């Protein structure tokens, strides 16, 4: 491993580590962060690991006005030997560059940035929780810093990585949730920003999420913006169905975010010789399968929860109960295998994991 | 006028005023800004006029991650008697609340905020340029400040107003520009955030704008996201056409931003007894009118330029030259009247202007 050159400024005082039994999501951050800056003249420069601290920005900084930003989300685990382990981090930085391209943000050097991350993790190793289901959530993000109200790409940016120890998504064990199919609000449409991990896609969905929550549902299922008929995602996750023995998931188009978990599930299923197809899936088709009794399992897939089984799917007045509101067998196997490989408890025959030996 | 209570902290040192002949857009800011904060417990509190200065934010502040933000844009002018004059500012704060609603941001008290703005302008009066076409651009904005990576509405926000003296949009006089109709990229779709003035809508359009600029066009004309056939906006402006003596503009739907300039133009045309219709307008219809020789004028309308005549409209290989690339007579009258009323050089029979006598 070639170590990319980074200035390291160590925090003088270290924070107390949180109680591993009481971790929430993304509220507590470690002692250090990685930062780097961009200007037109210098490109990306000044890579630095420094104490976690507030950022100073001019009130005219473009991020406040035109939301030119992208982010990523991945996790670090401690494997049973105590080494740090990452899951397909190259995929996250590749996707970050695709997001950058869509948002007119300068590209990053993916290898270099992964190396910076490794150095940051090495320094923060003691922050990685080891209890079942816990991990160190990694949040790389880029935002426009130039002070200007011009509606145009900024000439300067900041890239930051912060780290947050997070608890199990399922403190009481994996369990199915209730999902509402959203007809009126739209997450993304062809030609829009749906394939990019950019802030605007997320705050835009809060209103629909609140509507679903009011009606007792955990999440929203998003339909395509054009026909309002094809299933795209669920909350901030990709989605899978098992119908009559076959696994189906919406094919990647110009509005679905290409998840790393989704990709890994498809590869696992191929390896297991289970039929899996990426194609358009309409709500009517799911409803038909439900009525015929062939809708066997359904789940969301993403870094935060890994796998989130769907127990109930509401579509207007229709309520579809899936697998008697129990986690399906295939859903369970995928969850066990994925989390096993991610945490190093199971072998990784796929070359997905990246170890940092410290 | 009841003066809402605001703490005022005056800047110790005042900046030098910029050369009024060389003003750009949104690069220079005045000595003071208005700020106010929101928490769940207190609501909006701590209204303050204070020296223009950087803001400190935690790297986990939600604005960096999920772009929960809204903004407004309006202008202050000096009228011929030297009084400060605003143009329909109530409309901007009304729209800001509509944007807040869509982005799950707590509503503001529109009257109170207008009063805060008036107090800020009174203090910054010397910053309002008086040369032809110049003004003091007003940028109110709200963003999520809570430190948390939860994909959910923030529990804390900041509301800020900054002021920037801006030059004439047309230093060489009003002149028509070339516009490209964009087929692939989408600005907004029904159920999305197009009717809200939120940051994500703007950075999402940079890539299409760059493509148009590469091909020698000034701006992009946006089509609807569903059928890619109906005209919605041009750049960050609403759009009008004069066809065979009748003025038409896209009707407000669930993806077009309701402009204050647009609204004022429609009201002016009614007052002038000129036929004006709000309805769906397809590209094919415009192209037909062009071929028949009845496409007489076209222009964009928004606060920044007020009116921006369209001289050329490109649609794939087709190039439509409008009014021999000259500013049309009606376009000119609207521009003269609107800017005249806005600056107080013409009487205001509509009650649109708000004067601050200092
Ligand atoms: C909108 C959206 N869809 C899907 C995913 C799943 O992607 P991944 O599996 O890479 O976490 C995410 C990210 O978590 C997301 O934000
Ligand atoms: C997308 C968009 N459309 C139209 C307008 C025009 O609105 P207004 O006339 O209120 O400035 C704006 C704002 O300037 C805008 O951002």
Tab-separated table of C-alpha atoms in Angstrom, chain A:
chain	number	residue	atom	x	y	z
A	1	UNK	CA	0.000	0.000	0.000
A	2	UNK	CA	1.449	3.330	-1.093
A	3	UNK	CA	0.620	5.918	1.503
A	4	UNK	CA	-0.641	9.131	-0.041
A	5	UNK	CA	0.875	12.200	1.624
A	6	UNK	CA	-1.427	13.770	4.203
A	7	UNK	CA	-0.725	16.352	6.872
A	8	UNK	CA	-1.862	14.982	10.199
A	9	UNK	CA	-2.713	17.323	13.073
A	10	UNK	CA	-3.673	15.286	16.122
A	11	UNK	CA	-6.438	16.417	18.423
A	12	UNK	CA	-5.010	17.561	21.774
A	13	UNK	CA	-7.978	16.330	23.708
A	14	UNK	CA	-9.785	13.152	22.880
A	15	UNK	CA	-13.514	12.803	23.407
A	16	UNK	CA	-14.991	10.067	25.583
A	17	UNK	CA	-16.192	7.128	23.503
A	18	UNK	CA	-19.966	6.591	23.576
A	19	UNK	CA	-21.646	3.689	25.332
A	20	UNK	CA	-21.633	0.890	22.687
A	21	UNK	CA	-25.050	-0.224	23.931
A	22	UNK	CA	-26.619	3.135	23.219
A	23	UNK	CA	-25.441	4.212	19.808
A	24	UNK	CA	-27.840	6.090	17.546
A	25	UNK	CA	-27.255	7.015	13.889
A	26	UNK	CA	-24.985	9.898	12.925
A	27	UNK	CA	-25.149	12.046	16.068
A	28	UNK	CA	-21.667	11.452	17.513
A	29	UNK	CA	-18.444	11.950	15.605
A	30	UNK	CA	-14.862	10.864	16.176
A	31	UNK	CA	-11.874	13.023	17.156
A	32	UNK	CA	-10.596	13.671	13.646
A	33	UNK	CA	-11.803	14.379	10.148
A	34	UNK	CA	-10.182	14.375	6.740
A	35	UNK	CA	-10.405	17.597	4.705
A	36	UNK	CA	-9.130	18.730	1.335
A	37	UNK	CA	-9.846	21.782	-0.783
A	38	UNK	CA	-10.329	22.573	-4.445
A	39	UNK	CA	-9.690	25.700	-6.439
A	40	UNK	CA	-9.582	26.058	-10.220
A	41	UNK	CA	-5.917	26.997	-10.069
A	42	UNK	CA	-4.710	24.233	-7.759
A	43	UNK	CA	-7.162	21.385	-8.300
A	44	UNK	CA	-7.662	19.316	-5.130
A	45	UNK	CA	-5.025	20.308	-2.596
A	46	UNK	CA	-4.116	20.473	1.063
A	47	UNK	CA	-5.201	16.962	2.135
A	48	UNK	CA	-5.291	16.998	5.901
A	49	UNK	CA	-6.333	14.888	8.855
A	50	UNK	CA	-7.194	17.323	11.608
A	51	UNK	CA	-9.269	17.594	14.771
A	52	UNK	CA	-13.021	17.374	14.157
A	53	UNK	CA	-14.082	21.018	14.333
A	54	UNK	CA	-16.626	23.509	12.981
A	55	UNK	CA	-16.234	24.928	9.477
A	56	UNK	CA	-16.331	28.664	8.762
A	57	UNK	CA	-18.204	29.743	5.663
A	58	UNK	CA	-19.212	33.067	4.186
A	59	UNK	CA	-23.020	33.537	4.225
A	60	UNK	CA	-22.796	33.753	0.420
A	61	UNK	CA	-21.075	30.349	0.165
A	62	UNK	CA	-22.821	28.639	-2.714
A	63	UNK	CA	-23.769	25.522	-0.721
A	64	UNK	CA	-26.345	27.621	1.179
A	65	UNK	CA	-27.972	28.873	-2.007
A	66	UNK	CA	-27.755	26.297	-4.782
A	67	UNK	CA	-27.009	23.024	-2.934
A	68	UNK	CA	-24.136	21.974	-5.151
A	69	UNK	CA	-23.040	18.945	-3.153
A	70	UNK	CA	-22.591	15.180	-3.207
A	71	UNK	CA	-22.015	12.598	-0.502
A	72	UNK	CA	-21.345	8.927	0.126
A	73	UNK	CA	-22.075	6.491	2.914
A	74	UNK	CA	-20.195	3.314	3.821
A	75	UNK	CA	-19.124	1.462	6.948
A	76	UNK	CA	-15.956	0.209	8.645
A	77	UNK	CA	-16.025	-2.885	10.861
A	78	UNK	CA	-13.594	-4.653	13.151
A	79	UNK	CA	-13.048	-8.200	11.909
A	80	UNK	CA	-12.688	-11.053	14.429
A	81	UNK	CA	-8.881	-10.568	14.416
A	82	UNK	CA	-9.297	-6.908	15.248
A	83	UNK	CA	-8.363	-5.582	11.808
A	84	UNK	CA	-10.311	-2.776	10.201
A	85	UNK	CA	-12.461	-3.954	7.317
A	86	UNK	CA	-14.247	-2.012	4.564
A	87	UNK	CA	-16.864	-3.309	2.146
A	88	UNK	CA	-16.298	-2.423	-1.550
A	89	UNK	CA	-15.177	1.144	-0.798
A	90	UNK	CA	-13.966	1.576	-4.385
A	91	UNK	CA	-17.612	1.389	-5.463
A	92	UNK	CA	-18.496	4.337	-3.228
A	93	UNK	CA	-15.773	6.591	-4.605
A	94	UNK	CA	-16.619	5.545	-8.155
A	95	UNK	CA	-20.231	6.511	-7.483
A	96	UNK	CA	-19.097	9.756	-5.865
A	97	UNK	CA	-17.408	10.653	-9.137
A	98	UNK	CA	-20.560	9.831	-11.083
A	99	UNK	CA	-22.454	12.122	-8.696
A	100	UNK	CA	-19.767	14.791	-9.138
A	101	UNK	CA	-20.142	14.594	-12.880
A	102	UNK	CA	-23.923	15.104	-12.652
A	103	UNK	CA	-23.581	18.011	-10.226
A	104	UNK	CA	-20.777	19.735	-12.187
A	105	UNK	CA	-18.323	19.186	-9.327
A	106	UNK	CA	-14.655	18.442	-10.140
A	107	UNK	CA	-13.761	14.745	-10.020
A	108	UNK	CA	-11.677	13.257	-7.229
A	109	UNK	CA	-8.821	10.765	-7.533
A	110	UNK	CA	-10.619	7.642	-6.292
A	111	UNK	CA	-7.509	5.707	-5.256
A	112	UNK	CA	-5.958	8.616	-3.458
A	113	UNK	CA	-9.142	9.335	-1.544
A	114	UNK	CA	-9.464	5.703	-0.485
A	115	UNK	CA	-5.921	5.915	0.800
A	116	UNK	CA	-6.743	9.082	2.772
A	117	UNK	CA	-9.716	7.285	4.259
A	118	UNK	CA	-7.523	4.355	5.303
A	119	UNK	CA	-5.142	6.701	7.112
A	120	UNK	CA	-8.036	8.403	8.872
A	121	UNK	CA	-9.468	5.038	9.939
A	122	UNK	CA	-6.082	3.886	11.172
A	123	UNK	CA	-5.909	6.924	13.451
A	124	UNK	CA	-9.511	6.443	14.629
A	125	UNK	CA	-9.428	2.678	15.027
A	126	UNK	CA	-10.462	2.817	18.686
A	127	UNK	CA	-13.736	4.411	17.633
A	128	UNK	CA	-14.886	1.364	15.678
A	129	UNK	CA	-17.443	-0.410	17.863
A	130	UNK	CA	-17.377	-4.168	17.863
A	131	UNK	CA	-20.754	-5.211	19.293
A	132	UNK	CA	-23.070	-7.126	16.989
A	133	UNK	CA	-24.603	-4.913	14.325
A	134	UNK	CA	-22.513	-1.867	15.203
A	135	UNK	CA	-20.003	-0.193	12.902
A	136	UNK	CA	-18.217	3.056	12.161
A	137	UNK	CA	-20.280	4.924	9.584
A	138	UNK	CA	-18.135	6.837	7.074
A	139	UNK	CA	-19.502	9.991	5.463
A	140	UNK	CA	-17.432	11.518	2.670
A	141	UNK	CA	-18.996	14.691	1.219
A	142	UNK	CA	-18.164	17.565	-1.110
A	143	UNK	CA	-19.777	20.985	-1.230
A	144	UNK	CA	-19.373	24.325	-3.023
A	145	UNK	CA	-17.600	26.941	-0.891
A	146	UNK	CA	-17.230	29.912	-3.254
A	147	UNK	CA	-18.947	33.112	-2.111
A	148	UNK	CA	-21.150	34.104	-5.014
A	149	UNK	CA	-24.833	34.229	-5.873
A	150	UNK	CA	-24.220	33.380	-9.555
A	151	UNK	CA	-26.293	30.389	-10.593
A	152	UNK	CA	-23.255	28.509	-11.930
A	153	UNK	CA	-20.816	25.827	-10.775
A	154	UNK	CA	-18.566	27.056	-7.959
A	155	UNK	CA	-14.862	27.621	-8.486
A	156	UNK	CA	-14.002	26.249	-5.046
A	157	UNK	CA	-15.067	23.197	-3.013
A	158	UNK	CA	-14.356	21.330	0.190
A	159	UNK	CA	-14.115	17.548	0.507
A	160	UNK	CA	-14.544	16.184	4.024
A	161	UNK	CA	-14.753	12.739	5.594
A	162	UNK	CA	-16.338	12.428	9.024
A	163	UNK	CA	-16.831	9.224	11.014
A	164	UNK	CA	-19.655	8.250	13.329
A	165	UNK	CA	-19.956	5.108	15.475
A	166	UNK	CA	-23.437	3.735	14.807
A	167	UNK	CA	-25.607	1.238	16.585
A	168	UNK	CA	-27.353	-1.762	15.148
A	169	UNK	CA	-30.146	-0.892	12.747
A	170	UNK	CA	-32.038	-3.742	14.414
A	171	UNK	CA	-31.468	-3.579	18.168
A	172	UNK	CA	-34.311	-6.092	18.562
A	173	UNK	CA	-33.269	-8.261	15.611
A	174	UNK	CA	-34.188	-7.910	11.946
A	175	UNK	CA	-37.932	-7.386	11.499
A	176	UNK	CA	-40.269	-6.458	8.640
A	177	UNK	CA	-41.674	-2.942	8.278
A	178	UNK	CA	-44.740	-1.397	6.706
A	179	UNK	CA	-44.282	0.574	3.486
A	180	UNK	CA	-46.610	2.961	1.674
A	181	UNK	CA	-46.508	3.283	-2.091
A	182	UNK	CA	-46.381	7.030	-2.806
A	183	UNK	CA	-48.392	8.227	-5.762
A	184	UNK	CA	-48.193	12.029	-5.602
A	185	UNK	CA	-44.690	13.001	-4.559
A	186	UNK	CA	-41.810	12.083	-6.844
A	187	UNK	CA	-38.253	11.263	-5.781
A	188	UNK	CA	-36.606	11.447	-9.180
A	189	UNK	CA	-37.295	11.482	-12.899
A	190	UNK	CA	-35.244	10.723	-16.038
A	191	UNK	CA	-32.962	13.638	-16.802
A	192	UNK	CA	-32.991	14.649	-13.131
A	193	UNK	CA	-30.537	13.878	-10.336
A	194	UNK	CA	-31.886	10.513	-9.103
A	195	UNK	CA	-28.761	8.553	-10.080
A	196	UNK	CA	-26.573	10.934	-8.058
A	197	UNK	CA	-26.126	10.983	-4.288
A	198	UNK	CA	-26.795	14.691	-3.893
A	199	UNK	CA	-28.456	16.421	-0.954
A	200	UNK	CA	-31.429	17.824	-2.848
A	201	UNK	CA	-32.793	14.323	-3.523
A	202	UNK	CA	-33.125	13.657	0.196
A	203	UNK	CA	-34.763	16.773	1.685
A	204	UNK	CA	-37.197	16.643	-1.258
A	205	UNK	CA	-38.557	13.375	0.124
A	206	UNK	CA	-39.201	14.467	3.725
A	207	UNK	CA	-42.757	15.580	3.039
A	208	UNK	CA	-43.780	12.202	1.609
A	209	UNK	CA	-42.005	10.396	4.411
A	210	UNK	CA	-43.964	12.465	6.974
A	211	UNK	CA	-47.231	11.632	5.210
A	212	UNK	CA	-46.393	7.912	5.311
A	213	UNK	CA	-45.347	8.101	8.977
A	214	UNK	CA	-48.627	9.824	9.893
A	215	UNK	CA	-50.424	6.843	8.441
A	216	UNK	CA	-48.308	4.439	10.425
A	217	UNK	CA	-45.805	3.398	7.784
A	218	UNK	CA	-42.036	3.211	8.199
A	219	UNK	CA	-41.085	4.298	4.700
A	220	UNK	CA	-42.286	5.375	1.292
A	221	UNK	CA	-42.006	3.309	-1.886
A	222	UNK	CA	-41.155	5.621	-4.792
A	223	UNK	CA	-42.621	5.225	-8.259
A	224	UNK	CA	-41.140	6.519	-11.519
A	225	UNK	CA	-41.870	10.185	-12.240
A	226	UNK	CA	-43.216	9.685	-15.744
A	227	UNK	CA	-45.857	6.982	-15.560
A	228	UNK	CA	-46.270	6.680	-11.788
A	229	UNK	CA	-46.528	2.977	-12.308
A	230	UNK	CA	-43.029	1.506	-12.077
A	231	UNK	CA	-41.384	0.847	-8.736
A	232	UNK	CA	-38.022	2.574	-8.238
A	233	UNK	CA	-36.827	2.564	-4.627
A	234	UNK	CA	-38.003	2.342	-1.024
A	235	UNK	CA	-36.956	5.199	1.293
A	236	UNK	CA	-33.227	5.548	0.620
A	237	UNK	CA	-32.839	1.934	-0.413
A	238	UNK	CA	-33.068	-0.195	-3.524
A	239	UNK	CA	-35.816	-2.794	-3.525
A	240	UNK	CA	-36.160	-6.506	-4.293
A	241	UNK	CA	-39.134	-8.866	-4.607
A	242	UNK	CA	-39.269	-12.638	-4.692
A	243	UNK	CA	-42.123	-13.717	-6.931
A	244	UNK	CA	-42.771	-17.358	-7.600
A	245	UNK	CA	-39.196	-18.353	-6.831
A	246	UNK	CA	-37.624	-15.639	-8.962
A	247	UNK	CA	-35.976	-12.542	-7.520
A	248	UNK	CA	-36.707	-9.300	-9.355
A	249	UNK	CA	-35.400	-5.774	-8.812
A	250	UNK	CA	-36.012	-2.574	-10.793
A	251	UNK	CA	-33.420	-2.241	-13.560
A	252	UNK	CA	-31.084	0.733	-13.274
A	253	UNK	CA	-32.397	3.625	-15.324
A	254	UNK	CA	-31.883	7.366	-15.337
A	255	UNK	CA	-33.526	7.930	-11.940
A	256	UNK	CA	-32.570	5.044	-9.608
A	257	UNK	CA	-29.480	5.227	-7.401
A	258	UNK	CA	-27.161	2.281	-8.131
A	259	UNK	CA	-26.654	0.794	-4.667
A	260	UNK	CA	-23.562	-1.153	-3.652
A	261	UNK	CA	-25.769	-3.430	-1.534
A	262	UNK	CA	-28.065	-4.001	-4.541
A	263	UNK	CA	-25.105	-4.912	-6.756
A	264	UNK	CA	-23.735	-7.289	-4.113
A	265	UNK	CA	-27.105	-9.014	-3.662
A	266	UNK	CA	-27.411	-9.614	-7.392
A	267	UNK	CA	-23.900	-11.089	-7.473
A	268	UNK	CA	-24.633	-13.281	-4.438
A	269	UNK	CA	-27.835	-14.610	-5.993
A	270	UNK	CA	-26.006	-15.439	-9.224
A	271	UNK	CA	-23.411	-17.267	-7.181
A	272	UNK	CA	-26.168	-19.161	-5.354
A	273	UNK	CA	-27.808	-20.108	-8.657
A	274	UNK	CA	-30.961	-18.286	-7.736
A	275	UNK	CA	-32.791	-16.716	-10.642
A	276	UNK	CA	-32.507	-12.904	-10.398
A	277	UNK	CA	-33.717	-10.450	-13.017
A	278	UNK	CA	-33.286	-6.679	-13.325
A	279	UNK	CA	-36.256	-5.218	-15.175
A	280	UNK	CA	-39.134	-2.776	-14.937
A	281	UNK	CA	-41.617	-3.769	-12.245
A	282	UNK	CA	-45.054	-2.182	-12.135
A	283	UNK	CA	-47.198	-1.814	-9.036
A	284	UNK	CA	-49.975	-3.679	-10.832
A	285	UNK	CA	-47.662	-6.619	-11.391
A	286	UNK	CA	-46.819	-6.774	-7.695
A	287	UNK	CA	-50.489	-6.493	-6.828
A	288	UNK	CA	-51.361	-9.289	-9.266
A	289	UNK	CA	-48.658	-11.515	-7.774
A	290	UNK	CA	-49.997	-10.709	-4.327
A	291	UNK	CA	-53.524	-11.702	-5.302
A	292	UNK	CA	-52.249	-14.901	-6.909
A	293	UNK	CA	-50.252	-15.711	-3.793
A	294	UNK	CA	-46.886	-15.652	-5.578
A	295	UNK	CA	-45.473	-12.555	-3.892
A	296	UNK	CA	-43.188	-14.435	-1.536
A	297	UNK	CA	-40.735	-11.901	-0.144
A	298	UNK	CA	-39.831	-8.215	-0.444
A	299	UNK	CA	-37.046	-6.151	1.046
A	300	UNK	CA	-35.131	-2.909	0.797
A	301	UNK	CA	-31.333	-2.924	0.456
A	302	UNK	CA	-28.825	-0.242	1.409
A	303	UNK	CA	-25.762	0.425	3.529
A	304	UNK	CA	-27.601	1.687	6.631
A	305	UNK	CA	-29.887	-1.317	7.246
A	306	UNK	CA	-28.143	-3.728	4.816
A	307	UNK	CA	-31.475	-5.528	4.328
A	308	UNK	CA	-34.867	-4.245	5.460
A	309	UNK	CA	-37.681	-6.786	5.057
A	310	UNK	CA	-41.066	-5.465	3.933
A	311	UNK	CA	-43.961	-6.976	5.889
A	312	UNK	CA	-46.742	-4.833	4.542
A	313	UNK	CA	-47.175	-2.797	1.384
A	314	UNK	CA	-49.991	-0.237	1.168
A	315	UNK	CA	-51.233	1.035	-2.149
A	316	UNK	CA	-54.171	3.383	-1.697
A	317	UNK	CA	-56.830	1.251	0.017
A	318	UNK	CA	-55.064	-2.016	-0.782
A	319	UNK	CA	-52.904	-3.594	1.886
A	320	UNK	CA	-50.613	-6.416	0.843
A	321	UNK	CA	-49.290	-8.548	3.693
A	322	UNK	CA	-46.068	-10.231	2.653
A	323	UNK	CA	-44.996	-13.616	4.037
A	324	UNK	CA	-47.336	-13.209	7.008
A	325	UNK	CA	-45.305	-10.185	8.137
A	326	UNK	CA	-42.344	-12.492	8.757
A	327	UNK	CA	-38.827	-12.096	7.390
A	328	UNK	CA	-38.554	-14.496	4.432
A	329	UNK	CA	-35.929	-17.243	4.264
A	330	UNK	CA	-34.076	-15.788	1.311
A	331	UNK	CA	-34.165	-12.314	2.874
A	332	UNK	CA	-32.682	-13.803	6.034
A	333	UNK	CA	-29.935	-15.683	4.170
A	334	UNK	CA	-28.959	-12.583	2.257
A	335	UNK	CA	-28.825	-10.550	5.468
A	336	UNK	CA	-26.733	-13.148	7.283
A	337	UNK	CA	-24.333	-13.620	4.396
A	338	UNK	CA	-23.884	-9.937	3.607
A	339	UNK	CA	-23.365	-8.854	7.203
A	340	UNK	CA	-21.132	-11.896	7.749
A	341	UNK	CA	-18.860	-10.970	4.844
A	342	UNK	CA	-18.928	-7.272	5.765
A	343	UNK	CA	-17.819	-7.894	9.331
A	344	UNK	CA	-15.290	-10.589	8.430
A	345	UNK	CA	-17.218	-13.269	10.332
A	346	UNK	CA	-17.743	-15.158	7.082
A	347	UNK	CA	-15.095	-15.718	4.405
A	348	UNK	CA	-15.126	-13.376	1.404
A	349	UNK	CA	-14.789	-15.444	-1.769
A	350	UNK	CA	-15.731	-12.387	-3.862
A	351	UNK	CA	-12.843	-10.066	-3.064
A	352	UNK	CA	-15.305	-7.487	-1.758
A	353	UNK	CA	-13.615	-6.580	1.471
A	354	UNK	CA	-10.608	-4.339	1.991
A	355	UNK	CA	-8.605	-4.898	5.164
A	356	UNK	CA	-6.482	-2.320	6.902
A	357	UNK	CA	-3.909	-4.075	9.030
A	358	UNK	CA	-2.798	-1.928	11.911
